[in-house]
mmCIF file of C-alpha atoms in Angstrom:
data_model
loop_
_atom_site.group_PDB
_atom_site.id
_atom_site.type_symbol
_atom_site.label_atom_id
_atom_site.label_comp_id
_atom_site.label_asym_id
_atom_site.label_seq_id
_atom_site.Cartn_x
_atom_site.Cartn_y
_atom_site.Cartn_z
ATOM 1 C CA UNK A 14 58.737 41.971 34.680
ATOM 2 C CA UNK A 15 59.852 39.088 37.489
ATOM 3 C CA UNK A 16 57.137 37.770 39.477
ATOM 4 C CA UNK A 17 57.112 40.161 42.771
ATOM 5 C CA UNK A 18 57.568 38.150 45.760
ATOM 6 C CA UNK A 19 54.139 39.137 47.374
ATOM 7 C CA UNK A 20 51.762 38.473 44.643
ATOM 8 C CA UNK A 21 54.309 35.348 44.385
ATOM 9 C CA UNK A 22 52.818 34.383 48.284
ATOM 10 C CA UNK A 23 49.357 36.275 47.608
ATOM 11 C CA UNK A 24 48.080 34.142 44.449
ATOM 12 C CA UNK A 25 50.075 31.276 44.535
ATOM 13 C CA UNK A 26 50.767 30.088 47.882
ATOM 14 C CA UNK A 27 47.440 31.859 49.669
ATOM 15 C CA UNK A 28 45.410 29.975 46.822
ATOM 16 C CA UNK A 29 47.100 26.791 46.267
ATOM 17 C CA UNK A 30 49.092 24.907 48.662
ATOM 18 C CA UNK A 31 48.608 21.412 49.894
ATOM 19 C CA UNK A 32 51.549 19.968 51.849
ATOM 20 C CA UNK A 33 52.557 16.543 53.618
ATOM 21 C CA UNK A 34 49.832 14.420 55.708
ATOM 22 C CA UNK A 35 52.377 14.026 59.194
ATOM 23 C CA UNK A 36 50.771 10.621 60.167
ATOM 24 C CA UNK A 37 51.259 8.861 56.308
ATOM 25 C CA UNK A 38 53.640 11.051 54.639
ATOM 26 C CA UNK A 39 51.057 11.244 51.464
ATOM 27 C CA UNK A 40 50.272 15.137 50.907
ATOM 28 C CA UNK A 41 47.056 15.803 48.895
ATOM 29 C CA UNK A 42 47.672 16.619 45.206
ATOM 30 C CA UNK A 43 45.515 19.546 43.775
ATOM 31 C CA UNK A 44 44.448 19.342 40.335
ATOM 32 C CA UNK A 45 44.954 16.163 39.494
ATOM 33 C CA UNK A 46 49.123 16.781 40.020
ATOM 34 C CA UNK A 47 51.478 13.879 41.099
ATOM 35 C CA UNK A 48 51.678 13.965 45.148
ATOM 36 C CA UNK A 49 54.580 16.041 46.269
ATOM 37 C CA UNK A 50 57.255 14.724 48.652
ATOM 38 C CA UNK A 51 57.828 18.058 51.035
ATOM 39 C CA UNK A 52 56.092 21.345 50.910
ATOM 40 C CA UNK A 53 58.507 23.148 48.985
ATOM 41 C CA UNK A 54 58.167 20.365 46.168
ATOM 42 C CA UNK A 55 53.898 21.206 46.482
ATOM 43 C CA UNK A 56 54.724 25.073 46.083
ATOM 44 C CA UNK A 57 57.026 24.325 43.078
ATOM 45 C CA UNK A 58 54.150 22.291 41.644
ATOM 46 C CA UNK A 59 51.739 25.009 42.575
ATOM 47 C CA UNK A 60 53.537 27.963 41.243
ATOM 48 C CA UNK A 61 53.167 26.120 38.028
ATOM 49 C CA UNK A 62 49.732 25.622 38.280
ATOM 50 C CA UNK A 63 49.855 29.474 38.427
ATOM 51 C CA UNK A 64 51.267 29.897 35.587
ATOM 52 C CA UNK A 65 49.294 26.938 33.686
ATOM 53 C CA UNK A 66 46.367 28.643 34.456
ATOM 54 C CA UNK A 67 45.159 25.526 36.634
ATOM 55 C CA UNK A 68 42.158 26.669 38.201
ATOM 56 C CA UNK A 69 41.180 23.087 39.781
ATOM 57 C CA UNK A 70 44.416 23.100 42.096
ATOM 58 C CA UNK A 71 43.047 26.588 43.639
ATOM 59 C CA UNK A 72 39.599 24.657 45.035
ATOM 60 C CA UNK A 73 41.249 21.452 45.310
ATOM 61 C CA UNK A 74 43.781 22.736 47.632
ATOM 62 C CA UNK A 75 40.902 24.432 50.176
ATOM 63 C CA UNK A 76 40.668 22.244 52.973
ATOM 64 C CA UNK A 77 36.858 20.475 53.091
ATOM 65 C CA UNK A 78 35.149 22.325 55.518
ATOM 66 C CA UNK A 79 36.168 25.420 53.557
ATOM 67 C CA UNK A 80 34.939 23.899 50.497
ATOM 68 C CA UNK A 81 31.331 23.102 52.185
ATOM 69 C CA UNK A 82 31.443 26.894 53.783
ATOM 70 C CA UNK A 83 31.891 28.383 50.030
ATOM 71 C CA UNK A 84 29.183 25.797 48.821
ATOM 72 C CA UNK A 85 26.910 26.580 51.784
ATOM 73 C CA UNK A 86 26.954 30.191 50.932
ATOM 74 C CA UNK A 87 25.833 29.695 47.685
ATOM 75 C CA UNK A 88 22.824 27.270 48.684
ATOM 76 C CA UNK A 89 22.172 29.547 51.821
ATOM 77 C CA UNK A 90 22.174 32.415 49.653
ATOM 78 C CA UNK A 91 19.372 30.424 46.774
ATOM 79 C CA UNK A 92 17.095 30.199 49.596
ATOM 80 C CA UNK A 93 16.843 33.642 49.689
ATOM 81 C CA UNK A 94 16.778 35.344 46.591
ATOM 82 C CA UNK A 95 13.945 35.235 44.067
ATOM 83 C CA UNK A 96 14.001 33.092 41.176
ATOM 84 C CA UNK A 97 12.524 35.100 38.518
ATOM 85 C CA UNK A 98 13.783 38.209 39.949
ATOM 86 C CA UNK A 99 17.973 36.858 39.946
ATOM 87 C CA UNK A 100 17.579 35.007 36.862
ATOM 88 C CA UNK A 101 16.417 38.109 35.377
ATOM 89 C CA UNK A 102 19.005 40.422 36.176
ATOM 90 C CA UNK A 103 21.696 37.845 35.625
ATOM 91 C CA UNK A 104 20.264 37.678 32.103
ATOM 92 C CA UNK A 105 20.713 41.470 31.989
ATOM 93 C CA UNK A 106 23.911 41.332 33.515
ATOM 94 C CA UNK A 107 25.008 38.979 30.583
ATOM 95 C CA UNK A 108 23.449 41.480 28.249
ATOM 96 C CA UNK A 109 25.452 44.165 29.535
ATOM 97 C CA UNK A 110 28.878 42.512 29.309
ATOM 98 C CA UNK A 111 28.307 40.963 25.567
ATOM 99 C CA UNK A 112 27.201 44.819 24.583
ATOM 100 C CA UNK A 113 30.511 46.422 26.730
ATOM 101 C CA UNK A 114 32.659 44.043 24.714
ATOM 102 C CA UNK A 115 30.930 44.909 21.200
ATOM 103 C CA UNK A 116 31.508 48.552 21.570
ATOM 104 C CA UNK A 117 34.772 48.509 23.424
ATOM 105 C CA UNK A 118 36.031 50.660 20.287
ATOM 106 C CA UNK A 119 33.444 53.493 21.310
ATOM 107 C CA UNK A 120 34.678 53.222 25.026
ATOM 108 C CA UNK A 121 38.371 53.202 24.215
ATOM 109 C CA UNK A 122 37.286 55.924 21.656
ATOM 110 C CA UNK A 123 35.062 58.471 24.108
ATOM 111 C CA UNK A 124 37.171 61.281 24.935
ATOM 112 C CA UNK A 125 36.686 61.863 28.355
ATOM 113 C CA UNK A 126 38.213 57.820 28.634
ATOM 114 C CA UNK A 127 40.928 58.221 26.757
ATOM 115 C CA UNK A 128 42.143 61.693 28.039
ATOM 116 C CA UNK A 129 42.142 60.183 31.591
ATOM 117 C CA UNK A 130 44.068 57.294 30.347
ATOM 118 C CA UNK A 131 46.816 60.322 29.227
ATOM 119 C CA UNK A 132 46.878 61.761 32.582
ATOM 120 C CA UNK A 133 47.227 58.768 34.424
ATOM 121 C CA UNK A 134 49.850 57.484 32.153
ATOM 122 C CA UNK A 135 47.624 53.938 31.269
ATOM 123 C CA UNK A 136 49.151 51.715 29.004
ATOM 124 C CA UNK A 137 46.193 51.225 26.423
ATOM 125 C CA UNK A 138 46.982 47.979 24.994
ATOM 126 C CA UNK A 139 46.802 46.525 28.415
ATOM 127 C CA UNK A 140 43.569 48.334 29.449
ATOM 128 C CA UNK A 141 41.875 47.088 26.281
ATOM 129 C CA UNK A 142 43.205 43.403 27.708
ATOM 130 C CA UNK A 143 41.953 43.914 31.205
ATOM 131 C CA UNK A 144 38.658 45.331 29.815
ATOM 132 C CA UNK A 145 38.025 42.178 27.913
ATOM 133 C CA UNK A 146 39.143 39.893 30.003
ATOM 134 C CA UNK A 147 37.045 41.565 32.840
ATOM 135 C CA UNK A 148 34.087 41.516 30.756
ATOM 136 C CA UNK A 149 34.020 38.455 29.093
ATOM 137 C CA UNK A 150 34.142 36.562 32.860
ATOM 138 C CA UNK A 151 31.289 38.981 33.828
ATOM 139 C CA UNK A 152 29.618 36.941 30.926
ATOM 140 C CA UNK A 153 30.504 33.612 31.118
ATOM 141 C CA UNK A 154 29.844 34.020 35.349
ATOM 142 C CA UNK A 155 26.301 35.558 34.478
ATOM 143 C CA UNK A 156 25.913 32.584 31.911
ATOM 144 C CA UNK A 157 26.530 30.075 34.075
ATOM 145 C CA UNK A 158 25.721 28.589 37.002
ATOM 146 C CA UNK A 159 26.312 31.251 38.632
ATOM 147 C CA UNK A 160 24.104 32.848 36.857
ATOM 148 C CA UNK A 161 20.504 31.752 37.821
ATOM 149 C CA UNK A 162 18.710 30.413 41.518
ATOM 150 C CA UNK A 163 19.111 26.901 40.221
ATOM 151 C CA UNK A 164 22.315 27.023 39.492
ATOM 152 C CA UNK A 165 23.232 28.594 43.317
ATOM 153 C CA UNK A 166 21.274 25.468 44.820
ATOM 154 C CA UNK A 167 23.198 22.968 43.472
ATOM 155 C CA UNK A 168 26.698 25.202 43.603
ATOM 156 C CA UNK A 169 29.548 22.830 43.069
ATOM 157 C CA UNK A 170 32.701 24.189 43.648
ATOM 158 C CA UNK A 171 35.109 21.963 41.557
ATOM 159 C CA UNK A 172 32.501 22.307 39.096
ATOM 160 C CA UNK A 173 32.521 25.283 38.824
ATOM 161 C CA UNK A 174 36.999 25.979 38.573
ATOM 162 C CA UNK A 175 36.776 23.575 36.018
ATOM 163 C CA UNK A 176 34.453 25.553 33.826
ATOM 164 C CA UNK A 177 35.323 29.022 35.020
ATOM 165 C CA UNK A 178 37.974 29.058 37.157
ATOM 166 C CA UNK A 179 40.532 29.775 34.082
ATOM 167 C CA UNK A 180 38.625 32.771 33.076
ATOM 168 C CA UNK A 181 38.593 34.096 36.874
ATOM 169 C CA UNK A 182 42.490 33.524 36.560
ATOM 170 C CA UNK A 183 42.694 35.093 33.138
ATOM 171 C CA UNK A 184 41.157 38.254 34.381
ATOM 172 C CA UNK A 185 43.415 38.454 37.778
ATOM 173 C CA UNK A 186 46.139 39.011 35.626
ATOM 174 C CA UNK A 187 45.139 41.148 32.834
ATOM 175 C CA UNK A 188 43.995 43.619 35.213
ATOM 176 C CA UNK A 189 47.737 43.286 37.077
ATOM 177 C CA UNK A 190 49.323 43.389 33.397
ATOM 178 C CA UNK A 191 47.056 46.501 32.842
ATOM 179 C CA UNK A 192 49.041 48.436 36.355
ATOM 180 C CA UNK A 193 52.297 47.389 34.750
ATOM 181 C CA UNK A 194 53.191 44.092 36.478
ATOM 182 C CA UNK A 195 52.964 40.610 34.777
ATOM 183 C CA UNK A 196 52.003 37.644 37.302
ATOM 184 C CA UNK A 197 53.654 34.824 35.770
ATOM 185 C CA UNK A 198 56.433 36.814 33.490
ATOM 186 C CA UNK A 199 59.678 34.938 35.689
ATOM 187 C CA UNK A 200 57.460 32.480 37.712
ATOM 188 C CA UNK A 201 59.708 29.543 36.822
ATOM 189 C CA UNK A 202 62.706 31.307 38.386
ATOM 190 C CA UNK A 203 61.256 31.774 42.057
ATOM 191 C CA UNK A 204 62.927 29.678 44.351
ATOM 192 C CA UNK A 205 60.602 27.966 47.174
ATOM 193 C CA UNK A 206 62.466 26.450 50.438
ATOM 194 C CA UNK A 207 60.836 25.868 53.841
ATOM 195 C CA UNK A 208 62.790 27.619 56.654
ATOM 196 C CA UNK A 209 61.525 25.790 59.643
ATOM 197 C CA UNK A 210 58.537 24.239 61.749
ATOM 198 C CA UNK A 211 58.095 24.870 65.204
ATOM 199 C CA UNK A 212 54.893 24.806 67.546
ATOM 200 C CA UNK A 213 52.867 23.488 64.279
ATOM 201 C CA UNK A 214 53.613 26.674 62.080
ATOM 202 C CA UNK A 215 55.469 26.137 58.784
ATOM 203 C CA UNK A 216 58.146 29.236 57.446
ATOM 204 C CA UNK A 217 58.116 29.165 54.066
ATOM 205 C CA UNK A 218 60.288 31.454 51.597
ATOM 206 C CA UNK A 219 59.586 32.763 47.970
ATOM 207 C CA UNK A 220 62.743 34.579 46.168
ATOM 208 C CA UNK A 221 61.940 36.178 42.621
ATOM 209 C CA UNK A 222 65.627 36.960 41.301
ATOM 210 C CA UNK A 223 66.570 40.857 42.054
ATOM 211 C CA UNK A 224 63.143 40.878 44.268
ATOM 212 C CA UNK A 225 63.209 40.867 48.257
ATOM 213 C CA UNK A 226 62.322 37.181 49.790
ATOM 214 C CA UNK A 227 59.154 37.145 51.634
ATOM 215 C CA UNK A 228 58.219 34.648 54.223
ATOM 216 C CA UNK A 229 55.193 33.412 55.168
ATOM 217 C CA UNK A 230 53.536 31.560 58.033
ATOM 218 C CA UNK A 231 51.203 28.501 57.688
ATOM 219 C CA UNK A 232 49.041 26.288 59.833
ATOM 220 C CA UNK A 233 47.645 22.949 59.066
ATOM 221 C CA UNK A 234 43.580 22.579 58.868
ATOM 222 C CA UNK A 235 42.609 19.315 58.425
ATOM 223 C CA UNK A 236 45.378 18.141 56.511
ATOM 224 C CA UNK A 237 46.177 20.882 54.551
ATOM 225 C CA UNK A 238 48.569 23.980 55.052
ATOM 226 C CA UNK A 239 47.215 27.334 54.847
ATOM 227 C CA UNK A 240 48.645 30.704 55.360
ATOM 228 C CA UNK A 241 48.188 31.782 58.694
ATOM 229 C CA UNK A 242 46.396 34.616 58.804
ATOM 230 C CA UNK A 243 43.890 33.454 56.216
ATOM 231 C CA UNK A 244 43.283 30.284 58.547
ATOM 232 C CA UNK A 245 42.202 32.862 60.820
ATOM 233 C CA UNK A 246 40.333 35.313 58.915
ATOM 234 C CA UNK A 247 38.213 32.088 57.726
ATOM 235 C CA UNK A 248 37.640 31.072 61.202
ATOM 236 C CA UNK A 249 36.777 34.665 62.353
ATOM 237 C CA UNK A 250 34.415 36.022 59.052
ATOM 238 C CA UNK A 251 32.575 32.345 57.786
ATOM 239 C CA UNK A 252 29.852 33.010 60.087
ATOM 240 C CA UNK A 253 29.123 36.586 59.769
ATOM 241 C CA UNK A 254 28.850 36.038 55.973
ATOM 242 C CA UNK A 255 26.295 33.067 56.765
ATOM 243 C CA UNK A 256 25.029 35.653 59.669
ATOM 244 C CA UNK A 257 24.130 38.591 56.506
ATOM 245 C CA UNK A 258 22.737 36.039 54.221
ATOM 246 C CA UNK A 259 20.123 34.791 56.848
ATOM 247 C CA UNK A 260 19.413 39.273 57.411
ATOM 248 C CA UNK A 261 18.556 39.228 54.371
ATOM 249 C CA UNK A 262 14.604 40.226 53.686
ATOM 250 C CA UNK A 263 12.669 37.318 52.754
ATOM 251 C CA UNK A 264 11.107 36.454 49.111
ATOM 252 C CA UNK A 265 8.344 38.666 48.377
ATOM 253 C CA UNK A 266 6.111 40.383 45.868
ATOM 254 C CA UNK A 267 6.983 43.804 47.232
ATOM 255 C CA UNK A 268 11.314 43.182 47.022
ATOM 256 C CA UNK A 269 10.474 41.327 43.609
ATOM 257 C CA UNK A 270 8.296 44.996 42.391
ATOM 258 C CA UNK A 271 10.936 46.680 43.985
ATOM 259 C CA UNK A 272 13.560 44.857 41.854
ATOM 260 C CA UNK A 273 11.162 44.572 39.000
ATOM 261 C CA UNK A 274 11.230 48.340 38.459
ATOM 262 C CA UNK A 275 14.965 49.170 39.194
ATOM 263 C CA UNK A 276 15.881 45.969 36.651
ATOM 264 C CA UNK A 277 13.543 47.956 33.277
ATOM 265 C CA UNK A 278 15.774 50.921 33.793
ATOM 266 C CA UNK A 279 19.031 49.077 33.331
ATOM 267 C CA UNK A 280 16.983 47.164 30.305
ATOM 268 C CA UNK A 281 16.886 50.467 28.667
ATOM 269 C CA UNK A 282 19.848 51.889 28.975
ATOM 270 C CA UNK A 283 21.488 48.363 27.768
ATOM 271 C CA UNK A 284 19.435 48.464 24.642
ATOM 272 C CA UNK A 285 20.481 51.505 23.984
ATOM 273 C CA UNK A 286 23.949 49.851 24.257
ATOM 274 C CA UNK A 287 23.278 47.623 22.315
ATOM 275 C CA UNK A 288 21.570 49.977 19.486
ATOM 276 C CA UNK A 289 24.486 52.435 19.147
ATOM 277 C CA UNK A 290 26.706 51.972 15.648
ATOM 278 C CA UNK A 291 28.695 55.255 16.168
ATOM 279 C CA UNK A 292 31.330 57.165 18.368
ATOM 280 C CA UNK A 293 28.621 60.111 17.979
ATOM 281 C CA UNK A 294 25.383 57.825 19.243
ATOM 282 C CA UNK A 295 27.860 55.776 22.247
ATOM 283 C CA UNK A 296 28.803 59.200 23.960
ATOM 284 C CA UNK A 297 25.094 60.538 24.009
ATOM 285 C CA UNK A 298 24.174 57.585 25.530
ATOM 286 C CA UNK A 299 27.470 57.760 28.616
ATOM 287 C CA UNK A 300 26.391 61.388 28.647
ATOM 288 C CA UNK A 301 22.970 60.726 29.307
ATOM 289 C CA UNK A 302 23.698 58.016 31.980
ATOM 290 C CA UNK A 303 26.353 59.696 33.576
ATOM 291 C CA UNK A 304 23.333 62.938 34.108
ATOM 292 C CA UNK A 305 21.153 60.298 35.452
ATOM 293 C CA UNK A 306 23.848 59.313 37.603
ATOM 294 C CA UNK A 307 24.188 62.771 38.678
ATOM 295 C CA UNK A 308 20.706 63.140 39.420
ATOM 296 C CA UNK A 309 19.735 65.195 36.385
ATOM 297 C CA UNK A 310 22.574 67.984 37.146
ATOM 298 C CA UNK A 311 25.022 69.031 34.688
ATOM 299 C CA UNK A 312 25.030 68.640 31.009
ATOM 300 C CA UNK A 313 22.509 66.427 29.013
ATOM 301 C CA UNK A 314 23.997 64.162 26.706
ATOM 302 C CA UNK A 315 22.174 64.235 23.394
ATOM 303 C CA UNK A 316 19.870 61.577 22.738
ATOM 304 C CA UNK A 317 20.832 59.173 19.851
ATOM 305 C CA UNK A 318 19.791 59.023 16.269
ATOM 306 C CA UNK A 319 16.086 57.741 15.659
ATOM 307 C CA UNK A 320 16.525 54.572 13.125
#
């Protein structure tokens, strides 16, 4: 399947375009690329970045008060939180994704999954894809920086694309593979060309072959151009984000109990992840949590074998 024309502007121009510096002609170059001579040359660059699976170029294109806002979050947010408390559930967390991939046979294999799969028509190849590819992120994210207090304190952001950034990528477009469109099947064959520049706003054109062109507007910020309407929703949303994080309750034994006790019941049911070896013990276990879920109504799945 060709690249559509607005996942062509959504991912790859949205994420990754850096275009020409008006007072020295020299344009920034993301991810280490050779600096581009016009905009359309950056796209071209960028598209194949896309494709390449270049994570850098996506944070390297972010103009630098962005980059400090994403950073800032992630220190603000460190302040906050408690250490042993986040550490602990990102452990858990990491738990959880390492058992989800080990028994993705038993999910793929519990009936209920798979006859919802039928009636929606799911290709099952490419769920299996997008489930491990969603999955294994959720690990390496939870294993990583990301993935304890200390790590959100000293948040670098290039850092952080360079180690995980691919995988982030990866699982973008296994879960579009899974609704039947490929990202980057036909990305060499878009065609990029700037339409015009008036009042300080860039036009600038993607074509997939035998796909509608779709045009989009972009302002410069500090340097850089951005799509329009993200320049504003960053201008408009960074500070209620910032405005949330400082809402948040302060670090305390009573959130950390709070936590405490709401963390050992997802401990449980993850061992018991973790413990199943059949089709049989995996779907006593779903039924079970899915009559938690339910608050105890409907049928009990059976508990699974004592070893």
């Amino acid at each position: 399947m060709l690249l559509r024309p607005s996942f062509c502007t959504a991912l790859s121009l949205t994420v990754a375009l850096a275009a020409q510096d008006p007072l020295t002609g020299t344009p920034a170059a993301p991810g280490g690329a050779a600096p581009a001579q016009t905009a359309q040359q950056q796209v071209e660059r960028l598209l194949r970045a896309t494709r390449d699976l270049d994570a850098v170029a996506f944070w390297d294109w972010l103009p630098t008060s962005y980059q400090q806002d994403v950073e800032g979050l992630c220190h603000d947010l460190a302040d906050k939180l408690d250490g042993k408390t986040y550490d602990r559930a990102a452990q858990v967390l990491q738990r959880l994704a390492s058992a989800a991939l080990d028994k993705q046979e038993f999910v793929f294999g519990n009936a209920t999954v798979a006859r919802s799969m039928r009636q929606n028509g799911t290709d099952v190849r490419g769920a299996q894809q997008a489930y491990g590819a969603l999955f294994g992120m959720v690990r390496q994210l939870a294993g990583g920086e990301m993935g304890s207090v200390e790590g959100l304190r000293t948040f670098d952001g290039r850092k952080f694309m360079s180690r995980s950034g691919k995988a982030l990528l990866e699982t973008a477009f296994a879960l579009a593979r899974a609704q039947g469109n490929d990202p980057v099947a036909g990305i060499d064959a878009v065609k990029v060309r700037t339409l015009g520049q008036r009042n300080g706003e860039v036009r600038v054109e993607l074509k997939a072959p035998e796909q509608d062109a779709e045009v989009t507007t972009f302002v410069q910020v500090e340097g850089k151009w951005v799509p329009m309407e993200m320049a504003r929703k960053w201008r408009d949303g960074g500070g209620g984000v910032r405005e949330q994080i400082a809402a948040m309750p302060q670090r305390g034994a009573r959130v950390a109990a709070q936590a405490g006790l709401a963390l050992g019941r997802v401990e449980g049911f993850v061992k018991q992840l973790e413990d199943v070896e059949s089709q049989e013990d995996f779907d006593a276990v779903v039924g079970q949590l899915m009559a938690m879920a339910g608050g105890g109504m409907g049928q009990q799945g059976r508990m699974p074998r004592e070893r």
